[in-house]
PDB file of C-alpha atoms and ligand atoms in Angstrom:
ATOM      1  CA  UNK A   1     281.261 -57.807 113.264  1.00 42.00           C
ATOM      2  CA  UNK A   2     282.738 -60.867 114.949  1.00 45.00           C
ATOM      3  CA  UNK A   3     283.881 -63.735 112.766  1.00 45.00           C
ATOM      4  CA  UNK A   4     282.781 -61.974 109.505  1.00 45.00           C
ATOM      5  CA  UNK A   5     285.144 -62.591 106.568  1.00 45.00           C
ATOM      6  CA  UNK A   6     284.530 -60.905 103.243  1.00 46.00           C
ATOM      7  CA  UNK A   7     283.150 -63.291 100.506  1.00 48.00           C
ATOM      8  CA  UNK A   8     282.304 -65.842 103.048  1.00 48.00           C
ATOM      9  CA  UNK A   9     278.480 -66.812 103.431  1.00 50.00           C
ATOM     10  CA  UNK A  10     276.521 -67.224 106.610  1.00 50.00           C
ATOM     11  CA  UNK A  11     276.848 -70.917 105.821  1.00 48.00           C
ATOM     12  CA  UNK A  12     280.610 -70.641 106.068  1.00 49.00           C
ATOM     13  CA  UNK A  13     280.479 -68.649 109.299  1.00 50.00           C
ATOM     14  CA  UNK A  14     278.194 -71.217 110.824  1.00 50.00           C
ATOM     15  CA  UNK A  15     280.537 -73.954 109.806  1.00 49.00           C
ATOM     16  CA  UNK A  16     283.482 -72.310 111.190  1.00 50.00           C
ATOM     17  CA  UNK A  17     284.340 -73.808 114.716  1.00 52.00           C
ATOM     18  CA  UNK A  18     283.869 -71.132 117.325  1.00 51.00           C
ATOM     19  CA  UNK A  19     287.167 -69.924 118.541  1.00 53.00           C
ATOM     20  CA  UNK A  20     288.465 -66.948 120.470  1.00 56.00           C
ATOM     21  CA  UNK A  21     291.563 -66.955 118.395  1.00 57.00           C
ATOM     22  CA  UNK A  22     291.303 -63.629 116.527  1.00 57.00           C
ATOM     23  CA  UNK A  23     294.654 -63.968 114.696  1.00 68.00           C
ATOM     24  CA  UNK A  24     294.442 -63.527 110.943  1.00 70.00           C
ATOM     25  CA  UNK A  25     295.835 -67.226 110.524  1.00 62.00           C
ATOM     26  CA  UNK A  26     292.989 -68.549 112.434  1.00 62.00           C
ATOM     27  CA  UNK A  27     290.490 -66.476 110.624  1.00 60.00           C
ATOM     28  CA  UNK A  28     291.961 -67.422 107.317  1.00 61.00           C
ATOM     29  CA  UNK A  29     292.458 -71.060 107.945  1.00 59.00           C
ATOM     30  CA  UNK A  30     290.798 -73.428 105.520  1.00 57.00           C
ATOM     31  CA  UNK A  31     287.124 -74.421 106.451  1.00 52.00           C
ATOM     32  CA  UNK A  32     286.536 -77.904 107.428  1.00 53.00           C
ATOM     33  CA  UNK A  33     285.330 -79.743 104.310  1.00 51.00           C
ATOM     34  CA  UNK A  34     281.775 -80.079 105.262  1.00 52.00           C
ATOM     35  CA  UNK A  35     279.672 -80.523 108.471  1.00 56.00           C
ATOM     36  CA  UNK A  36     279.864 -83.942 109.756  1.00 54.00           C
ATOM     37  CA  UNK A  37     276.580 -85.568 108.423  1.00 75.00           C
ATOM     38  CA  UNK A  38     276.335 -83.655 105.119  1.00 80.00           C
ATOM     39  CA  UNK A  39     278.489 -86.302 103.500  1.00 84.00           C
ATOM     40  CA  UNK A  40     276.422 -88.945 104.984  1.00 85.00           C
ATOM     41  CA  UNK A  41     273.262 -87.479 103.643  1.00 87.00           C
ATOM     42  CA  UNK A  42     274.804 -86.995 100.269  1.00 90.00           C
ATOM     43  CA  UNK A  43     276.001 -90.513 100.296  1.00 92.00           C
ATOM     44  CA  UNK A  44     272.485 -91.740 101.239  1.00 93.00           C
ATOM     45  CA  UNK A  45     270.914 -89.787  98.508  1.00 93.00           C
ATOM     46  CA  UNK A  46     273.422 -91.099  95.919  1.00 95.00           C
ATOM     47  CA  UNK A  47     272.857 -94.704  96.878  1.00 95.00           C
ATOM     48  CA  UNK A  48     269.111 -94.137  96.810  1.00 96.00           C
ATOM     49  CA  UNK A  49     269.331 -92.621  93.341  1.00 96.00           C
ATOM     50  CA  UNK A  50     271.340 -95.642  92.246  1.00 96.00           C
ATOM     51  CA  UNK A  51     268.959 -98.086  93.746  1.00 97.00           C
ATOM     52  CA  UNK A  52     265.993 -96.287  92.234  1.00 97.00           C
ATOM     53  CA  UNK A  53     267.642 -96.520  88.843  1.00 97.00           C
ATOM     54  CA  UNK A  54     268.495-100.171  89.021  1.00 97.00           C
ATOM     55  CA  UNK A  55     265.348-101.081  86.973  1.00 96.00           C
ATOM     56  CA  UNK A  56     266.858 -98.994  84.150  1.00 95.00           C
ATOM     57  CA  UNK A  57     270.243-100.985  84.343  1.00 94.00           C
ATOM     58  CA  UNK A  58     268.228-104.098  84.365  1.00 93.00           C
ATOM     59  CA  UNK A  59     266.237-103.048  81.359  1.00 92.00           C
ATOM     60  CA  UNK A  60     269.394-102.002  79.597  1.00 91.00           C
ATOM     61  CA  UNK A  61     270.837-105.449  80.140  1.00 90.00           C
ATOM     62  CA  UNK A  62     267.694-107.138  79.028  1.00 89.00           C
ATOM     63  CA  UNK A  63     267.621-105.085  75.717  1.00 88.00           C
ATOM     64  CA  UNK A  64     271.294-105.991  75.237  1.00 86.00           C
ATOM     65  CA  UNK A  65     270.713-109.651  76.280  1.00 84.00           C
ATOM     66  CA  UNK A  66     267.553-110.713  74.336  1.00 80.00           C
ATOM     67  CA  UNK A  67     265.966-107.511  73.079  1.00 77.00           C
ATOM     68  CA  UNK A  68     263.069-107.900  75.362  1.00 84.00           C
ATOM     69  CA  UNK A  69     261.718-110.913  73.612  1.00 84.00           C
ATOM     70  CA  UNK A  70     258.800-111.512  71.296  1.00 86.00           C
ATOM     71  CA  UNK A  71     256.448-108.719  72.891  1.00 90.00           C
ATOM     72  CA  UNK A  72     258.876-105.991  73.732  1.00 91.00           C
ATOM     73  CA  UNK A  73     255.909-103.378  74.386  1.00 93.00           C
ATOM     74  CA  UNK A  74     254.243-105.734  76.819  1.00 93.00           C
ATOM     75  CA  UNK A  75     257.604-106.338  78.477  1.00 93.00           C
ATOM     76  CA  UNK A  76     258.174-102.671  78.828  1.00 95.00           C
ATOM     77  CA  UNK A  77     254.671-102.071  80.368  1.00 96.00           C
ATOM     78  CA  UNK A  78     255.321-105.030  82.806  1.00 94.00           C
ATOM     79  CA  UNK A  79     258.839-103.482  83.528  1.00 95.00           C
ATOM     80  CA  UNK A  80     257.534-100.092  84.299  1.00 97.00           C
ATOM     81  CA  UNK A  81     254.581-101.406  86.302  1.00 97.00           C
ATOM     82  CA  UNK A  82     256.719-103.756  88.429  1.00 97.00           C
ATOM     83  CA  UNK A  83     259.325-100.964  89.056  1.00 98.00           C
ATOM     84  CA  UNK A  84     256.459 -98.647  90.203  1.00 98.00           C
ATOM     85  CA  UNK A  85     255.122-101.260  92.564  1.00 98.00           C
ATOM     86  CA  UNK A  86     258.504-102.290  94.070  1.00 98.00           C
ATOM     87  CA  UNK A  87     259.377 -98.575  94.697  1.00 98.00           C
ATOM     88  CA  UNK A  88     256.003 -97.722  96.069  1.00 98.00           C
ATOM     89  CA  UNK A  89     256.544-100.574  98.625  1.00 98.00           C
ATOM     90  CA  UNK A  90     259.980 -99.247  99.127  1.00 97.00           C
ATOM     91  CA  UNK A  91     258.679 -95.844 100.076  1.00 96.00           C
ATOM     92  CA  UNK A  92     256.024 -97.390 102.341  1.00 96.00           C
ATOM     93  CA  UNK A  93     258.942 -99.310 104.091  1.00 97.00           C
ATOM     94  CA  UNK A  94     260.752 -96.213 105.177  1.00 95.00           C
ATOM     95  CA  UNK A  95     258.707 -95.380 108.252  1.00 93.00           C
ATOM     96  CA  UNK A  96     258.554 -98.873 109.871  1.00 94.00           C
ATOM     97  CA  UNK A  97     262.341 -99.445 108.992  1.00 95.00           C
ATOM     98  CA  UNK A  98     263.125 -95.921 110.463  1.00 93.00           C
ATOM     99  CA  UNK A  99     261.200 -96.640 113.622  1.00 91.00           C
ATOM    100  CA  UNK A 100     262.475-100.125 114.181  1.00 90.00           C
ATOM    101  CA  UNK A 101     266.173 -99.426 113.384  1.00 92.00           C
ATOM    102  CA  UNK A 102     266.270 -95.826 114.808  1.00 90.00           C
ATOM    103  CA  UNK A 103     267.987 -94.745 111.535  1.00 88.00           C
ATOM    104  CA  UNK A 104     266.144 -91.498 111.269  1.00 86.00           C
ATOM    105  CA  UNK A 105     267.952 -90.237 108.290  1.00 87.00           C
ATOM    106  CA  UNK A 106     265.872 -92.478 106.162  1.00 90.00           C
ATOM    107  CA  UNK A 107     263.196 -89.910 106.246  1.00 88.00           C
ATOM    108  CA  UNK A 108     265.326 -87.798 103.996  1.00 89.00           C
ATOM    109  CA  UNK A 109     265.095 -90.307 101.024  1.00 94.00           C
ATOM    110  CA  UNK A 110     261.422 -91.081 101.310  1.00 94.00           C
ATOM    111  CA  UNK A 111     260.150 -88.404  99.094  1.00 94.00           C
ATOM    112  CA  UNK A 112     262.730 -89.318  96.487  1.00 96.00           C
ATOM    113  CA  UNK A 113     261.767 -93.056  96.506  1.00 97.00           C
ATOM    114  CA  UNK A 114     258.123 -91.994  96.279  1.00 96.00           C
ATOM    115  CA  UNK A 115     258.637 -89.692  93.371  1.00 97.00           C
ATOM    116  CA  UNK A 116     260.561 -92.422  91.488  1.00 98.00           C
ATOM    117  CA  UNK A 117     257.663 -94.749  92.118  1.00 98.00           C
ATOM    118  CA  UNK A 118     255.413 -92.151  90.561  1.00 98.00           C
ATOM    119  CA  UNK A 119     257.679 -91.519  87.709  1.00 98.00           C
ATOM    120  CA  UNK A 120     257.683 -95.277  86.878  1.00 98.00           C
ATOM    121  CA  UNK A 121     253.956 -95.302  87.159  1.00 98.00           C
ATOM    122  CA  UNK A 122     253.826 -92.401  84.553  1.00 98.00           C
ATOM    123  CA  UNK A 123     256.020 -94.255  82.333  1.00 97.00           C
ATOM    124  CA  UNK A 124     253.915 -97.311  82.739  1.00 97.00           C
ATOM    125  CA  UNK A 125     250.742 -95.413  81.783  1.00 96.00           C
ATOM    126  CA  UNK A 126     252.597 -93.593  78.906  1.00 97.00           C
ATOM    127  CA  UNK A 127     253.811 -96.954  77.508  1.00 96.00           C
ATOM    128  CA  UNK A 128     250.270 -98.348  77.786  1.00 96.00           C
ATOM    129  CA  UNK A 129     248.316 -95.273  76.442  1.00 95.00           C
ATOM    130  CA  UNK A 130     250.628 -93.964  73.870  1.00 96.00           C
ATOM    131  CA  UNK A 131     252.833 -97.098  72.605  1.00 95.00           C
ATOM    132  CA  UNK A 132     250.355 -99.882  73.266  1.00 94.00           C
ATOM    133  CA  UNK A 133     246.959 -98.184  72.650  1.00 94.00           C
ATOM    134  CA  UNK A 134     248.327 -95.327  70.264  1.00 93.00           C
ATOM    135  CA  UNK A 135     246.227 -92.866  72.282  1.00 94.00           C
ATOM    136  CA  UNK A 136     243.042 -94.361  71.054  1.00 94.00           C
ATOM    137  CA  UNK A 137     240.942 -92.677  73.822  1.00 93.00           C
ATOM    138  CA  UNK A 138     237.841 -94.703  73.174  1.00 94.00           C
ATOM    139  CA  UNK A 139     239.632 -97.989  73.749  1.00 93.00           C
ATOM    140  CA  UNK A 140     241.470 -96.594  76.693  1.00 95.00           C
ATOM    141  CA  UNK A 141     238.361 -95.292  78.355  1.00 94.00           C
ATOM    142  CA  UNK A 142     236.621 -98.621  77.597  1.00 94.00           C
ATOM    143  CA  UNK A 143     239.560-100.493  79.103  1.00 94.00           C
ATOM    144  CA  UNK A 144     239.427 -98.288  82.213  1.00 94.00           C
ATOM    145  CA  UNK A 145     235.695 -98.711  82.616  1.00 94.00           C
ATOM    146  CA  UNK A 146     235.455-102.423  81.744  1.00 94.00           C
ATOM    147  CA  UNK A 147     238.610-104.324  82.636  1.00 94.00           C
ATOM    148  CA  UNK A 148     238.701-104.342  86.416  1.00 94.00           C
ATOM    149  CA  UNK A 149     242.529-104.652  86.517  1.00 95.00           C
ATOM    150  CA  UNK A 150     242.855-101.527  84.448  1.00 96.00           C
ATOM    151  CA  UNK A 151     240.233 -99.729  86.689  1.00 97.00           C
ATOM    152  CA  UNK A 152     242.347-100.636  89.725  1.00 97.00           C
ATOM    153  CA  UNK A 153     245.504 -99.543  88.166  1.00 97.00           C
ATOM    154  CA  UNK A 154     243.932 -96.228  87.068  1.00 96.00           C
ATOM    155  CA  UNK A 155     242.560 -95.568  90.630  1.00 97.00           C
ATOM    156  CA  UNK A 156     246.070 -96.293  92.035  1.00 97.00           C
ATOM    157  CA  UNK A 157     247.488 -93.814  89.675  1.00 97.00           C
ATOM    158  CA  UNK A 158     244.847 -91.123  90.518  1.00 97.00           C
ATOM    159  CA  UNK A 159     245.625 -91.876  94.236  1.00 97.00           C
ATOM    160  CA  UNK A 160     249.442 -91.172  93.448  1.00 97.00           C
ATOM    161  CA  UNK A 161     248.901 -87.923  91.621  1.00 97.00           C
ATOM    162  CA  UNK A 162     247.982 -85.640  94.656  1.00 97.00           C
ATOM    163  CA  UNK A 163     250.941 -87.309  96.609  1.00 96.00           C
ATOM    164  CA  UNK A 164     253.372 -86.381  93.919  1.00 96.00           C
ATOM    165  CA  UNK A 165     252.067 -82.881  93.612  1.00 96.00           C
ATOM    166  CA  UNK A 166     252.151 -82.137  97.261  1.00 96.00           C
ATOM    167  CA  UNK A 167     255.596 -83.780  97.818  1.00 93.00           C
ATOM    168  CA  UNK A 168     257.404 -80.392  97.851  1.00 93.00           C
ATOM    169  CA  UNK A 169     258.474 -78.379 101.098  1.00 90.00           C
ATOM    170  CA  UNK A 170     256.090 -75.648 100.007  1.00 94.00           C
ATOM    171  CA  UNK A 171     252.990 -77.981 100.117  1.00 95.00           C
ATOM    172  CA  UNK A 172     254.124 -79.563 103.411  1.00 92.00           C
ATOM    173  CA  UNK A 173     254.230 -76.057 104.945  1.00 94.00           C
ATOM    174  CA  UNK A 174     250.945 -74.890 103.203  1.00 95.00           C
ATOM    175  CA  UNK A 175     248.940 -77.958 104.187  1.00 94.00           C
ATOM    176  CA  UNK A 176     250.329 -78.348 107.631  1.00 93.00           C
ATOM    177  CA  UNK A 177     248.622 -81.182 109.519  1.00 88.00           C
ATOM    178  CA  UNK A 178     246.414 -81.902 106.561  1.00 94.00           C
ATOM    179  CA  UNK A 179     249.535 -82.977 104.642  1.00 95.00           C
ATOM    180  CA  UNK A 180     249.985 -86.172 106.762  1.00 94.00           C
ATOM    181  CA  UNK A 181     246.314 -86.844 106.438  1.00 93.00           C
ATOM    182  CA  UNK A 182     246.453 -86.420 102.686  1.00 96.00           C
ATOM    183  CA  UNK A 183     249.423 -88.658 102.309  1.00 94.00           C
ATOM    184  CA  UNK A 184     247.712 -91.590 103.928  1.00 94.00           C
ATOM    185  CA  UNK A 185     246.346 -92.036 100.437  1.00 96.00           C
ATOM    186  CA  UNK A 186     249.584 -93.868  99.771  1.00 97.00           C
ATOM    187  CA  UNK A 187     248.096 -96.868 101.625  1.00 97.00           C
ATOM    188  CA  UNK A 188     245.090 -96.985  99.296  1.00 97.00           C
ATOM    189  CA  UNK A 189     247.517 -96.422  96.273  1.00 98.00           C
ATOM    190  CA  UNK A 190     249.527 -99.447  97.351  1.00 97.00           C
ATOM    191  CA  UNK A 191     246.420-101.544  97.978  1.00 98.00           C
ATOM    192  CA  UNK A 192     245.016-100.715  94.553  1.00 98.00           C
ATOM    193  CA  UNK A 193     248.346-101.308  92.734  1.00 97.00           C
ATOM    194  CA  UNK A 194     248.580-104.727  94.446  1.00 97.00           C
ATOM    195  CA  UNK A 195     244.906-105.660  93.479  1.00 96.00           C
ATOM    196  CA  UNK A 196     245.754-104.322  89.777  1.00 96.00           C
ATOM    197  CA  UNK A 197     248.727-106.748  89.697  1.00 95.00           C
ATOM    198  CA  UNK A 198     246.688-109.571  91.107  1.00 94.00           C
ATOM    199  CA  UNK A 199     243.711-109.165  88.791  1.00 93.00           C
ATOM    200  CA  UNK A 200     246.101-108.834  85.755  1.00 92.00           C
ATOM    201  CA  UNK A 201     247.920-111.971  86.199  1.00 88.00           C
ATOM    202  CA  UNK A 202     244.844-114.298  86.584  1.00 73.00           C
ATOM    203  CA  UNK A 203     246.666-117.669  86.944  1.00 80.00           C
ATOM    204  CA  UNK A 204     250.293-117.142  88.168  1.00 86.00           C
ATOM    205  CA  UNK A 205     249.441-115.171  91.254  1.00 91.00           C
ATOM    206  CA  UNK A 206     252.844-115.833  93.143  1.00 94.00           C
ATOM    207  CA  UNK A 207     254.293-112.288  92.719  1.00 94.00           C
ATOM    208  CA  UNK A 208     251.037-110.345  93.378  1.00 96.00           C
ATOM    209  CA  UNK A 209     250.586-112.386  96.640  1.00 96.00           C
ATOM    210  CA  UNK A 210     254.082-111.734  97.614  1.00 97.00           C
ATOM    211  CA  UNK A 211     253.475-107.921  97.046  1.00 97.00           C
ATOM    212  CA  UNK A 212     250.320-108.282  99.053  1.00 97.00           C
ATOM    213  CA  UNK A 213     252.121-109.909 101.895  1.00 97.00           C
ATOM    214  CA  UNK A 214     254.891-107.277 101.761  1.00 98.00           C
ATOM    215  CA  UNK A 215     252.188-104.404 101.729  1.00 98.00           C
ATOM    216  CA  UNK A 216     250.522-106.107 104.712  1.00 97.00           C
ATOM    217  CA  UNK A 217     253.675-106.377 106.680  1.00 97.00           C
ATOM    218  CA  UNK A 218     254.346-102.704 106.053  1.00 97.00           C
ATOM    219  CA  UNK A 219     250.959-101.549 107.099  1.00 96.00           C
ATOM    220  CA  UNK A 220     250.280-103.767 110.174  1.00 95.00           C
ATOM    221  CA  UNK A 221     252.878-102.024 112.403  1.00 94.00           C
ATOM    222  CA  UNK A 222     251.291 -98.692 111.460  1.00 95.00           C
ATOM    223  CA  UNK A 223     247.871 -99.923 112.622  1.00 94.00           C
ATOM    224  CA  UNK A 224     249.504-101.186 115.864  1.00 93.00           C
ATOM    225  CA  UNK A 225     251.198 -97.808 116.501  1.00 93.00           C
ATOM    226  CA  UNK A 226     248.050 -95.903 115.679  1.00 93.00           C
ATOM    227  CA  UNK A 227     246.098 -98.106 118.233  1.00 93.00           C
ATOM    228  CA  UNK A 228     248.688 -97.578 120.851  1.00 94.00           C
ATOM    229  CA  UNK A 229     248.783 -93.823 120.303  1.00 92.00           C
ATOM    230  CA  UNK A 230     245.001 -93.744 120.553  1.00 92.00           C
ATOM    231  CA  UNK A 231     245.039 -95.865 123.649  1.00 91.00           C
ATOM    232  CA  UNK A 232     247.740 -93.577 125.289  1.00 92.00           C
ATOM    233  CA  UNK A 233     245.820 -90.487 124.336  1.00 89.00           C
ATOM    234  CA  UNK A 234     242.456 -91.867 125.770  1.00 89.00           C
ATOM    235  CA  UNK A 235     244.491 -92.748 129.073  1.00 88.00           C
ATOM    236  CA  UNK A 236     245.761 -89.185 129.434  1.00 86.00           C
ATOM    237  CA  UNK A 237     242.494 -87.619 128.433  1.00 80.00           C
TER     238      UNK A 237
HETATM  239  C1  LIG B 301     246.578 -95.431  84.684  1.00 83.17           C
HETATM  240  C2  LIG B 301     247.002 -96.397  85.350  1.00 83.17           C
HETATM  241  C3  LIG B 301     247.454 -97.840  84.905  1.00 83.17           C
HETATM  242  C4  LIG B 301     247.177 -98.334  83.716  1.00 83.17           C
HETATM  243  C5  LIG B 301     246.247 -97.963  82.661  1.00 83.17           C
HETATM  244  C6  LIG B 301     247.806 -99.831  83.757  1.00 83.17           C
HETATM  245  C7  LIG B 301     247.824-100.598  82.774  1.00 83.17           C
HETATM  246  C8  LIG B 301     248.459-101.849  82.918  1.00 83.17           C
HETATM  247  C9  LIG B 301     248.368-102.936  81.940  1.00 83.17           C
HETATM  248  C10 LIG B 301     247.563-102.829  80.516  1.00 83.17           C
HETATM  249  C11 LIG B 301     249.091-103.949  82.333  1.00 83.17           C
HETATM  250  C12 LIG B 301     249.201-105.358  81.803  1.00 83.17           C
HETATM  251  C13 LIG B 301     250.071-105.303  80.524  1.00 83.17           C
HETATM  252  C14 LIG B 301     249.874-106.587  79.756  1.00 83.17           C
HETATM  253  O1  LIG B 301     250.060-107.620  80.229  1.00 83.17           O
HETATM  254  O2  LIG B 301     249.539-106.508  78.561  1.00 83.17           O
HETATM  255  C15 LIG B 301     249.504-103.639  83.607  1.00 83.17           C
HETATM  256  C16 LIG B 301     250.350-104.495  84.464  1.00 83.17           C
HETATM  257  C17 LIG B 301     250.853-103.968  85.604  1.00 83.17           C
HETATM  258  N1  LIG B 301     250.718-102.800  86.165  1.00 83.17           N
HETATM  259 FE1  LIG B 301     249.691-101.336  85.622  1.00 83.17          FE
HETATM  260  N2  LIG B 301     248.572 -99.880  84.912  1.00 83.17           N
HETATM  261  C18 LIG B 301     248.298 -98.612  85.591  1.00 83.17           C
HETATM  262  C19 LIG B 301     248.739 -98.189  86.892  1.00 83.17           C
HETATM  263  C20 LIG B 301     249.661 -98.906  87.596  1.00 83.17           C
HETATM  264  C21 LIG B 301     250.195 -98.448  88.793  1.00 83.17           C
HETATM  265  C22 LIG B 301     249.989 -97.060  89.526  1.00 83.17           C
HETATM  266  C23 LIG B 301     251.080 -99.440  89.207  1.00 83.17           C
HETATM  267  C24 LIG B 301     251.955 -99.592  90.498  1.00 83.17           C
HETATM  268  C25 LIG B 301     252.172 -98.665  91.194  1.00 83.17           C
HETATM  269  C26 LIG B 301     250.952-100.633  88.266  1.00 83.17           C
HETATM  270  C27 LIG B 301     251.545-101.865  88.248  1.00 83.17           C
HETATM  271  C28 LIG B 301     251.441-102.783  87.304  1.00 83.17           C
HETATM  272  C29 LIG B 301     251.992-104.104  87.574  1.00 83.17           C
HETATM  273  C30 LIG B 301     252.949-104.573  88.792  1.00 83.17           C
HETATM  274  C31 LIG B 301     251.636-104.932  86.404  1.00 83.17           C
HETATM  275  C32 LIG B 301     251.904-106.403  86.111  1.00 83.17           C
HETATM  276  C33 LIG B 301     253.225-106.655  85.348  1.00 83.17           C
HETATM  277  C34 LIG B 301     253.405-108.051  85.093  1.00 83.17           C
HETATM  278  O3  LIG B 301     252.501-108.787  84.949  1.00 83.17           O
HETATM  279  O4  LIG B 301     254.553-108.441  85.080  1.00 83.17           O
HETATM  280  N3  LIG B 301     250.137-100.208  87.284  1.00 83.17           N
HETATM  281  N4  LIG B 301     249.201-102.305  83.942  1.00 83.17           N
END
């Protein structure tokens, strides 16, 4: 079979530059390191991992610097909540940035950023329910039912759960067109998380308002693109 070399996978064969040189030297020549682009994608993923772990580096520094201050549990809940919100906005930024810059490879890290946002939200919830509330379910349920900022936070978390579960390639294949429709829940999760933050802080609303402005900036282009798409569809219908 042409080009087949024992012990080399289809992958290898595909990476081998096509040649008519049938000499054994040519067939045994070392393979090019990796396909152009594979390294770029790997680099992009490594950078994304590092950026998504920045909150942990920051936390380590804070613990080293002042031990998280007088109320470390509250500081930890805030840290995890803010990290979840920043990364959720980061995941929402991928599509507009990709469309505006044409840097299509960004799509390869959207799931990673989304899963990191969900992981920080899980940590946030665990810190609150386990460390802060000591799993006192009656208090937690009372909080969720009566404190509107916690109701909003809980609703944001519930909206993130199906997104995290269906983030695998298998679910994308299984759900087909419904996947994109289901994943519009991320807009609701973003809005509820910002509302949760805004209602939580009461007085100093600067950062919740900044988050709301960022969220709006990320959602408005989508509304515009959807409007244009619908208009174009009507024009051709
Ligand atoms: C089950 C869901 C959630 C619960 C029970 C919850 C609970 C809380 C609590 C108790 C606080 C205030 C802590 C304090 O000041 O004592 C808080 C703050 C916060 N939470 Fe949540 N939260 C939830 C979900 C989320 C989600 C999904 C996000 C973001 C994606 C989020 C982002 C935040 C932010 C940004 C803050 C404010 C931190 C600050 O003031 O510095 N939370 N949350």
